[in-house]
PDB file of C-alpha atoms in Angstrom:
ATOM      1  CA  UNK A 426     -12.923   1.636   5.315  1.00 87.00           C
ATOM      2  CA  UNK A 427     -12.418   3.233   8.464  1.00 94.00           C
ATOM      3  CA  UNK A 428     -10.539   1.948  11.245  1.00 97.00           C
ATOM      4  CA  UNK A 429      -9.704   2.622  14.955  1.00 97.00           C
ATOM      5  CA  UNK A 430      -6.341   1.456  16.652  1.00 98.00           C
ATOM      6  CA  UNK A 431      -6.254   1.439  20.659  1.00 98.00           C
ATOM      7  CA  UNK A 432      -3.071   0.926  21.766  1.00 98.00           C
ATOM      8  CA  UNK A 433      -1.131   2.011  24.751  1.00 97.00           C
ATOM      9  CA  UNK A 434       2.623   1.544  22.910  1.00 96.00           C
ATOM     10  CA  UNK A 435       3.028   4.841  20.784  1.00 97.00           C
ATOM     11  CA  UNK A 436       5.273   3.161  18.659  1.00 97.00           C
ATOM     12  CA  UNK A 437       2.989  -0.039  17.971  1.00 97.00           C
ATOM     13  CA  UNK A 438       0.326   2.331  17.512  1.00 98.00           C
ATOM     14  CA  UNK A 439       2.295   4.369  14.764  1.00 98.00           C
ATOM     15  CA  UNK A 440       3.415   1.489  13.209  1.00 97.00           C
ATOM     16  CA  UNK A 441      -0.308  -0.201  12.962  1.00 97.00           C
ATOM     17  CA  UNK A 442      -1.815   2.758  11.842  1.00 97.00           C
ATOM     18  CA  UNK A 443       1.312   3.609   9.411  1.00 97.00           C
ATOM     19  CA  UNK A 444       0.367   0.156   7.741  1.00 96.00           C
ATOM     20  CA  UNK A 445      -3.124   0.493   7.238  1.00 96.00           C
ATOM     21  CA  UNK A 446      -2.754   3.706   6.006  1.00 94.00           C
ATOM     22  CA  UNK A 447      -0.549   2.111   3.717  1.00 92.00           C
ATOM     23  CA  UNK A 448      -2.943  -0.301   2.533  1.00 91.00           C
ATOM     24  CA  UNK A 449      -5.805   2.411   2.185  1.00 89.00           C
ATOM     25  CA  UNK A 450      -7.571   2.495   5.543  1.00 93.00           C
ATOM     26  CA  UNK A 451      -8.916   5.647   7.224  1.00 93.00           C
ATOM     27  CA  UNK A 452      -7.460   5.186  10.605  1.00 96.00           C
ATOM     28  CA  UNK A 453      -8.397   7.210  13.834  1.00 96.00           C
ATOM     29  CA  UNK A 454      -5.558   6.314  17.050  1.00 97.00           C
ATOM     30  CA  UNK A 455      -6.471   6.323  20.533  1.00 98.00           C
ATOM     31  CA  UNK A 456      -3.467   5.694  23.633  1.00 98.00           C
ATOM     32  CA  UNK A 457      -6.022   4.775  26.483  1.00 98.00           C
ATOM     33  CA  UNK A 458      -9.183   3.146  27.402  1.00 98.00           C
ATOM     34  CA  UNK A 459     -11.067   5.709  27.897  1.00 98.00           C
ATOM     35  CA  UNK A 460     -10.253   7.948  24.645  1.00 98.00           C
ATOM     36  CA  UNK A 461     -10.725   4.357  22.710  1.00 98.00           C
ATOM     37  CA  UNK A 462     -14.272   3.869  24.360  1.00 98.00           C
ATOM     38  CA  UNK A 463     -15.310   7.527  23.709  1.00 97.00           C
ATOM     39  CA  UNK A 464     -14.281   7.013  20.066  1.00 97.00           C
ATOM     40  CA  UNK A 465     -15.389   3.670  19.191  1.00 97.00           C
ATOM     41  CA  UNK A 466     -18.708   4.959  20.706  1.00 96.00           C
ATOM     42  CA  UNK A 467     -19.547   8.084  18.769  1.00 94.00           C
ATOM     43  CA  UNK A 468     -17.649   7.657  15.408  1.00 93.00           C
ATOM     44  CA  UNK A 469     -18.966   5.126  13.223  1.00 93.00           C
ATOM     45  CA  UNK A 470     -15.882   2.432  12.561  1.00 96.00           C
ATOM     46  CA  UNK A 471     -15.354  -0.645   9.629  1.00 95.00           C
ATOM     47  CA  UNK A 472     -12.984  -2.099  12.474  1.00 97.00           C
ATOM     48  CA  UNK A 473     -11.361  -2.054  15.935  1.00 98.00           C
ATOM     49  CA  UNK A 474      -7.341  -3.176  16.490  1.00 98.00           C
ATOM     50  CA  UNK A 475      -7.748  -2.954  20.617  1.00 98.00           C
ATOM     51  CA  UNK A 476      -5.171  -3.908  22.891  1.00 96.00           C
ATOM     52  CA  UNK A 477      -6.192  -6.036  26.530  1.00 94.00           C
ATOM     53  CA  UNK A 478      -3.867  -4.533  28.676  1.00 92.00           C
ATOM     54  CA  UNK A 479      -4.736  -0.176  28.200  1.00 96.00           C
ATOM     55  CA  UNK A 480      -4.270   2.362  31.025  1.00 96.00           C
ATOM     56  CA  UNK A 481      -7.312   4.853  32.435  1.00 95.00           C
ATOM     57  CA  UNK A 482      -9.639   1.083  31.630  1.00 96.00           C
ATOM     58  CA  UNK A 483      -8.931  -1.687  30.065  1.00 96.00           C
ATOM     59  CA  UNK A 484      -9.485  -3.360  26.662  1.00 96.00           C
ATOM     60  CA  UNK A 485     -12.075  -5.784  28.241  1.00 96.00           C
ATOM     61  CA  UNK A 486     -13.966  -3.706  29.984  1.00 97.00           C
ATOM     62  CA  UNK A 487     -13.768  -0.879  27.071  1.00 98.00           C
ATOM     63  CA  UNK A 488     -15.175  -3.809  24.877  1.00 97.00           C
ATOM     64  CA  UNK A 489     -17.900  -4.854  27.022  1.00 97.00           C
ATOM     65  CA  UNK A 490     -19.186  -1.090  27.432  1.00 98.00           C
ATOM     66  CA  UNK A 491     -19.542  -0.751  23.561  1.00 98.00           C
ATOM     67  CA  UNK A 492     -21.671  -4.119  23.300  1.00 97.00           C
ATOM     68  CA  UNK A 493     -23.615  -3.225  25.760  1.00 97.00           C
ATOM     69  CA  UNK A 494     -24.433   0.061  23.805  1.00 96.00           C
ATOM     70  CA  UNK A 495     -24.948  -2.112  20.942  1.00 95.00           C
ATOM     71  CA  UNK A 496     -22.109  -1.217  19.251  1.00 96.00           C
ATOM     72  CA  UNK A 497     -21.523  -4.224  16.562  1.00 94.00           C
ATOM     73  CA  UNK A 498     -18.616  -3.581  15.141  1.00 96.00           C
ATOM     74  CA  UNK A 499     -15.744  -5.765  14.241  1.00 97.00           C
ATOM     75  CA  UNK A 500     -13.381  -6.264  16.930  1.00 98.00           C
ATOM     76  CA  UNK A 501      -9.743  -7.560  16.478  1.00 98.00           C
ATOM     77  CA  UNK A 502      -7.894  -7.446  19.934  1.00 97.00           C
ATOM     78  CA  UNK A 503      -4.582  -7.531  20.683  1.00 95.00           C
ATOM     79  CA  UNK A 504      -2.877  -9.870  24.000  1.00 92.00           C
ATOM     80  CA  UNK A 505       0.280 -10.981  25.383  1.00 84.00           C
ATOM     81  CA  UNK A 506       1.579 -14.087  24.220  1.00 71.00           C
ATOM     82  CA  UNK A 507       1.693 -16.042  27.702  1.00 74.00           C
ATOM     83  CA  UNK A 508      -1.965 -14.190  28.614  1.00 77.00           C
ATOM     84  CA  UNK A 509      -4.209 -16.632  27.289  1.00 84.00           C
ATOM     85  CA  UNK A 510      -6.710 -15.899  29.783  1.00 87.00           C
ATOM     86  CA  UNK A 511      -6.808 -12.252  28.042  1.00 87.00           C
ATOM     87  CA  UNK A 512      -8.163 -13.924  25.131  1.00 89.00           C
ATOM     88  CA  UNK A 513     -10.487 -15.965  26.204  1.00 93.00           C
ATOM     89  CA  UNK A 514     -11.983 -12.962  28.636  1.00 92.00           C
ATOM     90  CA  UNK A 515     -11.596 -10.709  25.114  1.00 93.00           C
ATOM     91  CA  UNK A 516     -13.355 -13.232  23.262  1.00 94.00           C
ATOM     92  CA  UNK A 517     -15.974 -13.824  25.926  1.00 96.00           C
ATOM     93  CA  UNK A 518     -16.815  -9.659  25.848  1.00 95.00           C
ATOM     94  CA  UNK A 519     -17.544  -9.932  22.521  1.00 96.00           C
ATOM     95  CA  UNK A 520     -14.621  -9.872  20.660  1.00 97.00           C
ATOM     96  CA  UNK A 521     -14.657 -11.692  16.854  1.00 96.00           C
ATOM     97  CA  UNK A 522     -10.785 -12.516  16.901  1.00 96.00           C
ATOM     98  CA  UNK A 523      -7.373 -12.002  17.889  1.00 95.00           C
ATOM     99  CA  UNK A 524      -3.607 -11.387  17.548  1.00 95.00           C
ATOM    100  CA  UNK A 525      -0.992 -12.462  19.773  1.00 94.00           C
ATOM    101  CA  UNK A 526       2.033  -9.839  20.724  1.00 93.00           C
ATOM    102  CA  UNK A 527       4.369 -10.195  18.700  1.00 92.00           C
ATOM    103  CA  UNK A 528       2.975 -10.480  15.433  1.00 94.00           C
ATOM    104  CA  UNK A 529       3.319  -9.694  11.287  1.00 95.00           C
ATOM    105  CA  UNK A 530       1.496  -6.504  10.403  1.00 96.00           C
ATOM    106  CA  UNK A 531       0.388  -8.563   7.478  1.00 95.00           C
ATOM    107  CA  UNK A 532      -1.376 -10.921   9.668  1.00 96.00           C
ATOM    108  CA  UNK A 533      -2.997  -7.822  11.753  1.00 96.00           C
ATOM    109  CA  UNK A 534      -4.139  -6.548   8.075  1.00 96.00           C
ATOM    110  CA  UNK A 535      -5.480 -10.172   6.931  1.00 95.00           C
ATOM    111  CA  UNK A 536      -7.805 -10.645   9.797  1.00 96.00           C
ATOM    112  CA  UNK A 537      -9.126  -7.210   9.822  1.00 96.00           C
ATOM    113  CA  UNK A 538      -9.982  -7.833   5.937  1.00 94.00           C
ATOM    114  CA  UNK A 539     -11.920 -11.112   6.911  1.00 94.00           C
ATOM    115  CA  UNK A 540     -13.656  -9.617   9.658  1.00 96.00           C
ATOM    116  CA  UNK A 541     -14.676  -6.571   7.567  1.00 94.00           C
ATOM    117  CA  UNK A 542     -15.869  -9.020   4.532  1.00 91.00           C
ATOM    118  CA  UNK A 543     -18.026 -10.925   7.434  1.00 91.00           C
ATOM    119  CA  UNK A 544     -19.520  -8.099   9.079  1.00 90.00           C
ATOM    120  CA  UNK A 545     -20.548  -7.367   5.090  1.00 85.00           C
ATOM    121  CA  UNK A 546     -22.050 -10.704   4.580  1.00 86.00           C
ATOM    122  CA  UNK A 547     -18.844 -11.675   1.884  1.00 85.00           C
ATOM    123  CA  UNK A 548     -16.617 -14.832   2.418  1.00 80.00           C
ATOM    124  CA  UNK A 549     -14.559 -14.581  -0.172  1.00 84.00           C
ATOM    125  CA  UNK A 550     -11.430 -11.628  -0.906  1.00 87.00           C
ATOM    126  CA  UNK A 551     -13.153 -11.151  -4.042  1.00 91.00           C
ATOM    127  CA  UNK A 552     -16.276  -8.798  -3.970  1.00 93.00           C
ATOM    128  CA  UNK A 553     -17.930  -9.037  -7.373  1.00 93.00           C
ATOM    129  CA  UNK A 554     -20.911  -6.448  -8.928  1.00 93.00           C
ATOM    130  CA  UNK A 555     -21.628  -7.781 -12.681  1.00 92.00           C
ATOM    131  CA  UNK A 556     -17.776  -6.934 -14.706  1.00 94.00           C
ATOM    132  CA  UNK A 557     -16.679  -5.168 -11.497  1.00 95.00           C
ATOM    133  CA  UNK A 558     -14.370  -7.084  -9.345  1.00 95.00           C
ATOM    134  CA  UNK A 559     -12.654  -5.543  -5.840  1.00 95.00           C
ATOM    135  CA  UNK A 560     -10.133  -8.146  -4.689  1.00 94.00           C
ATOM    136  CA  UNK A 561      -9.737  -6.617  -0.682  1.00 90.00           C
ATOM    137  CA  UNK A 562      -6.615  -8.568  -0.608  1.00 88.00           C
ATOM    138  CA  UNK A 563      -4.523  -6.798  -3.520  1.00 89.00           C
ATOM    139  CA  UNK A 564      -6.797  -3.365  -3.473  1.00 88.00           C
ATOM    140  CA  UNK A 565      -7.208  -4.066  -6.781  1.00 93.00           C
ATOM    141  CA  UNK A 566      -9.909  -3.137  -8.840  1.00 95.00           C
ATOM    142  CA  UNK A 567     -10.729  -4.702 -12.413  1.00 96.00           C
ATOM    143  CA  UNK A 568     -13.515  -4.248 -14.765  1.00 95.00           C
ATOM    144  CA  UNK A 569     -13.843  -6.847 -17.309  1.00 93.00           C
ATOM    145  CA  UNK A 570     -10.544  -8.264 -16.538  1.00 93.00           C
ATOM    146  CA  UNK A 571      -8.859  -4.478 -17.107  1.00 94.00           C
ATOM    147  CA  UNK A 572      -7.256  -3.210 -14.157  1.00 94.00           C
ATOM    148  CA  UNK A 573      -9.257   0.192 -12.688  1.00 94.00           C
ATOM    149  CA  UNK A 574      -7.039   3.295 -11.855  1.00 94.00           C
ATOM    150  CA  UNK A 575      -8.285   5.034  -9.104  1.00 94.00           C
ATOM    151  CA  UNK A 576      -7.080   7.700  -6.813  1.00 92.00           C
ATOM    152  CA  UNK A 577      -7.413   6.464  -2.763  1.00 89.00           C
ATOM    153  CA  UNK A 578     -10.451   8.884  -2.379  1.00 88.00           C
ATOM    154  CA  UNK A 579     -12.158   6.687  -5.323  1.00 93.00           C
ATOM    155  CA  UNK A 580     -11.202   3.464  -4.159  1.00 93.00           C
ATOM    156  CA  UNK A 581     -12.573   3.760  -0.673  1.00 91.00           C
ATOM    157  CA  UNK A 582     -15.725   4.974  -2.089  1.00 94.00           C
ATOM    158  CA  UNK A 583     -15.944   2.075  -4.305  1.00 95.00           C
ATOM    159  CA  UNK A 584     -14.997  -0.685  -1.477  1.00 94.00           C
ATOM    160  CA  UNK A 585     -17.462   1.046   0.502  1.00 94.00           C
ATOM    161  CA  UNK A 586     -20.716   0.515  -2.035  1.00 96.00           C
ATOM    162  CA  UNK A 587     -19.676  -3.017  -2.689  1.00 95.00           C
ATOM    163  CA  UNK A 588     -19.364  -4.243   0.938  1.00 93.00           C
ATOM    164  CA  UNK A 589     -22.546  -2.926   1.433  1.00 93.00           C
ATOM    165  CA  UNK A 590     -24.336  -4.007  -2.046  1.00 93.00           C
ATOM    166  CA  UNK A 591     -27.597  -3.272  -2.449  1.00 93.00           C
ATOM    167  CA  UNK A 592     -28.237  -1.181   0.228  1.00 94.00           C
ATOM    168  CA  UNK A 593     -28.740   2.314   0.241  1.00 96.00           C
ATOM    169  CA  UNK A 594     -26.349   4.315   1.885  1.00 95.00           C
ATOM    170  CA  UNK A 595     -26.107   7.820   2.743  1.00 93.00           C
ATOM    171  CA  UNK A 596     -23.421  10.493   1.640  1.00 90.00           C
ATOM    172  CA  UNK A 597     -23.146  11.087   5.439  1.00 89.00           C
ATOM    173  CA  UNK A 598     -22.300   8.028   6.412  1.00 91.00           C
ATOM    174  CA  UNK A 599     -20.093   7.177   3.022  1.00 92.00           C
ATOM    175  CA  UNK A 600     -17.793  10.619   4.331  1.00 89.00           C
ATOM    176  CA  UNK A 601     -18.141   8.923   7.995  1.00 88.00           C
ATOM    177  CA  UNK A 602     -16.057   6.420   6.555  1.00 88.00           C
ATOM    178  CA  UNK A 603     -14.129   7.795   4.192  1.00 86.00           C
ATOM    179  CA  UNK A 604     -12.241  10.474   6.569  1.00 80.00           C
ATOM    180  CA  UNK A 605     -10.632  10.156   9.655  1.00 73.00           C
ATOM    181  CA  UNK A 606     -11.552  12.259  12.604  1.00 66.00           C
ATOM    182  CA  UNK A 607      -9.684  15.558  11.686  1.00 62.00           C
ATOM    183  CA  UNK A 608     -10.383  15.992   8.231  1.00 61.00           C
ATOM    184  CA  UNK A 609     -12.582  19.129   7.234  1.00 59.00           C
ATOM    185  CA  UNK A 610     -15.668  16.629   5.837  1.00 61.00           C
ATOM    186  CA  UNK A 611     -17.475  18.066   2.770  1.00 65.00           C
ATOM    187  CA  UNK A 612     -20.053  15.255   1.564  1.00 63.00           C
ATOM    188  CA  UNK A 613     -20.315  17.676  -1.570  1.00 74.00           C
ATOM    189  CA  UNK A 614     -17.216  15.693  -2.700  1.00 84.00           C
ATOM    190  CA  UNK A 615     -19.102  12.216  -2.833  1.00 89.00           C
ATOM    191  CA  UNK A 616     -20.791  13.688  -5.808  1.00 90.00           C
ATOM    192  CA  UNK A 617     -18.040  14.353  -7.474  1.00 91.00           C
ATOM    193  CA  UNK A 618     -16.247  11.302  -6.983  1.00 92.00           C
ATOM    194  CA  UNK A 619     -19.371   8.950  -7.657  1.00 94.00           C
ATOM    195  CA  UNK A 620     -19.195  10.969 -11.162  1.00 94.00           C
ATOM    196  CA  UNK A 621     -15.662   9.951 -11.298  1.00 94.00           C
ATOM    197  CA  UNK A 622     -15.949   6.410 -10.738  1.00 95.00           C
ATOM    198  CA  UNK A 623     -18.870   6.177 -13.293  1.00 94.00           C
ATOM    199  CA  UNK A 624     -16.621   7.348 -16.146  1.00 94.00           C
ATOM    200  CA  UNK A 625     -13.984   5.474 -14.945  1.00 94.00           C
ATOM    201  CA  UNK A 626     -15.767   2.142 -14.857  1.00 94.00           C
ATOM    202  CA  UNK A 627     -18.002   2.850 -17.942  1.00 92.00           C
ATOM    203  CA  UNK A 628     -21.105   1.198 -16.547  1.00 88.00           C
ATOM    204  CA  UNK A 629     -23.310   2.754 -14.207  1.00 87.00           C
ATOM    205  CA  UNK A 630     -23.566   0.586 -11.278  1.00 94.00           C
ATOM    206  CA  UNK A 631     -24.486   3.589  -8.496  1.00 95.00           C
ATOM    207  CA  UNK A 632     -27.553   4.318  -8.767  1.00 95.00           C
ATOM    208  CA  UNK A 633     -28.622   7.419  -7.222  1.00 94.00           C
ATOM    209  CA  UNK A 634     -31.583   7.144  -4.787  1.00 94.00           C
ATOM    210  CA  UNK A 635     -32.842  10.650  -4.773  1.00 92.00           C
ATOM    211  CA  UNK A 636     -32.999  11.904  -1.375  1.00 90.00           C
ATOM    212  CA  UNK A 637     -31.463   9.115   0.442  1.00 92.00           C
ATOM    213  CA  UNK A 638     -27.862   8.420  -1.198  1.00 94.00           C
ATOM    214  CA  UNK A 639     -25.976   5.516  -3.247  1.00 96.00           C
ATOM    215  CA  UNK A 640     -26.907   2.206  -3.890  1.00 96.00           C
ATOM    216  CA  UNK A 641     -24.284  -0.081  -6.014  1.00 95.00           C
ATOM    217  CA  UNK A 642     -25.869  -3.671  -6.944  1.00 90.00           C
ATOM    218  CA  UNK A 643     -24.863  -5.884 -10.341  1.00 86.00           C
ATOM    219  CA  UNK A 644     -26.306  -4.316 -13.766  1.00 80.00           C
ATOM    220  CA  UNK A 645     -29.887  -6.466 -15.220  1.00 72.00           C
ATOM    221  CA  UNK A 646     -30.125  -9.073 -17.295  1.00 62.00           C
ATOM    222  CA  UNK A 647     -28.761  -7.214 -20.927  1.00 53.00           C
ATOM    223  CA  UNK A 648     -27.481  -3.889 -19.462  1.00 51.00           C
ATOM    224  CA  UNK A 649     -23.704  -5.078 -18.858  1.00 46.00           C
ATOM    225  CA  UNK A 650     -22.255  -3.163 -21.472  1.00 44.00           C
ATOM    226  CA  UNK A 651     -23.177   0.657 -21.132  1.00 43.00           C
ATOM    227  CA  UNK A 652     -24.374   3.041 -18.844  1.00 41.00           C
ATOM    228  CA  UNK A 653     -26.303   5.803 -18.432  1.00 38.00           C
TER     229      UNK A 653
END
């Protein structure tokens, strides 16, 4: 999942994107308004952490732009603890929740998972596809109750296809999110790790739509124990 942190405070920003990095993100940083709103307007994003109060323009106004260009998605911003007009004007642009300065990193992390399982039509932490279970809280990954090894590259892949069961999605827009911003993209490489995760999981539950990309969805009815 890729994210995008807006945040004025070079050291909140570090430490923000530090600990989603930590926890597996893709995370792209942006120190003003206006580099935020150019961002979270051309690059596709899982997420947005975006403080109120920016310099060049600010958080509200950078979120109302992107709604207005029909940008959908999540938002998670960021105001001052005695603002609470900032909230309700954040809220009111289109925001889907918020975090009071000063907070827990592990409360920032928390909401962004719910707001990324919403915007992907899951309410639980759990995302399930037939023996395949991806609890978003722990990163964990199990396969018939056996715990699933996987390098970062192969677990964002994976969390990827099963936020977005069943639909079809393209090896452009699976790199998209899979790489921040400065990375030399090669969508060769989904390929490669799709094989990956197929031996790893040893059930084939991408299916390759020629042409188009990936689809994950749950195995039928008598083809849970082997793959192709």
């Amino acid at each position: 999942m890729r994210i995008l942190v807006v945040e004025d405070d070079q050291n909140l920003n570090r430490q923000l994107t530090d600990t989603l990095k930590e926890a597996g993100y893709v995370v792209d940083q942006a120190f003003d308004g206006e580099e935020g709103h150019y961002l979270g307007e051309n690059e596709p994003y899982d997420a947005v952490v975006l403080d109120i109060g920016l310099p060049e323009m600010d958080g509200v106004t950078v979120l109302e732009k992107w709604r207005e260009a029909g940008r959908k998605m999540p938002v998670l911003i960021l105001t001052a603890r005695d603002r609470w007009s900032d909230k309700v004007a954040g809220i009111d642009a289109g925001a889907d929740d918020y975090v009071t300065k000063p907070f827990h990193m592990e409360e920032v992390q928390a909401r962004l998972r719910a707001l990324i399982r919403r915007a992907a039509g899951h309410a639980s932490s759990e995302i399930s596809c037939g023996p395949v279970k991806l609890d978003t809280k722990s990163s964990k990954v199990t396969v018939s109750g056996m715990t699933l090894k996987l390098t970062s590259h192969e677990f964002r892949l994976l969390s990827y296809l099963m936020h977005h069961m069943g639909q079809v999605v393209s090896r452009t827009e699976l790199v998209e999110h899979m790489y921040d911003q400065d990375f030399d993209r090669d969508s060769n490489t989904i390929e490669v790790f799709v094989g990956r995760l197929r031996k790893k999981m040893g059930i084939d539950l991408i299916e390759t739509v020629r042409g188009l990309g990936y689809r994950m969805q749950p195995p039928a009815e008598g083809d849970a124990k082997g793959g192709k």
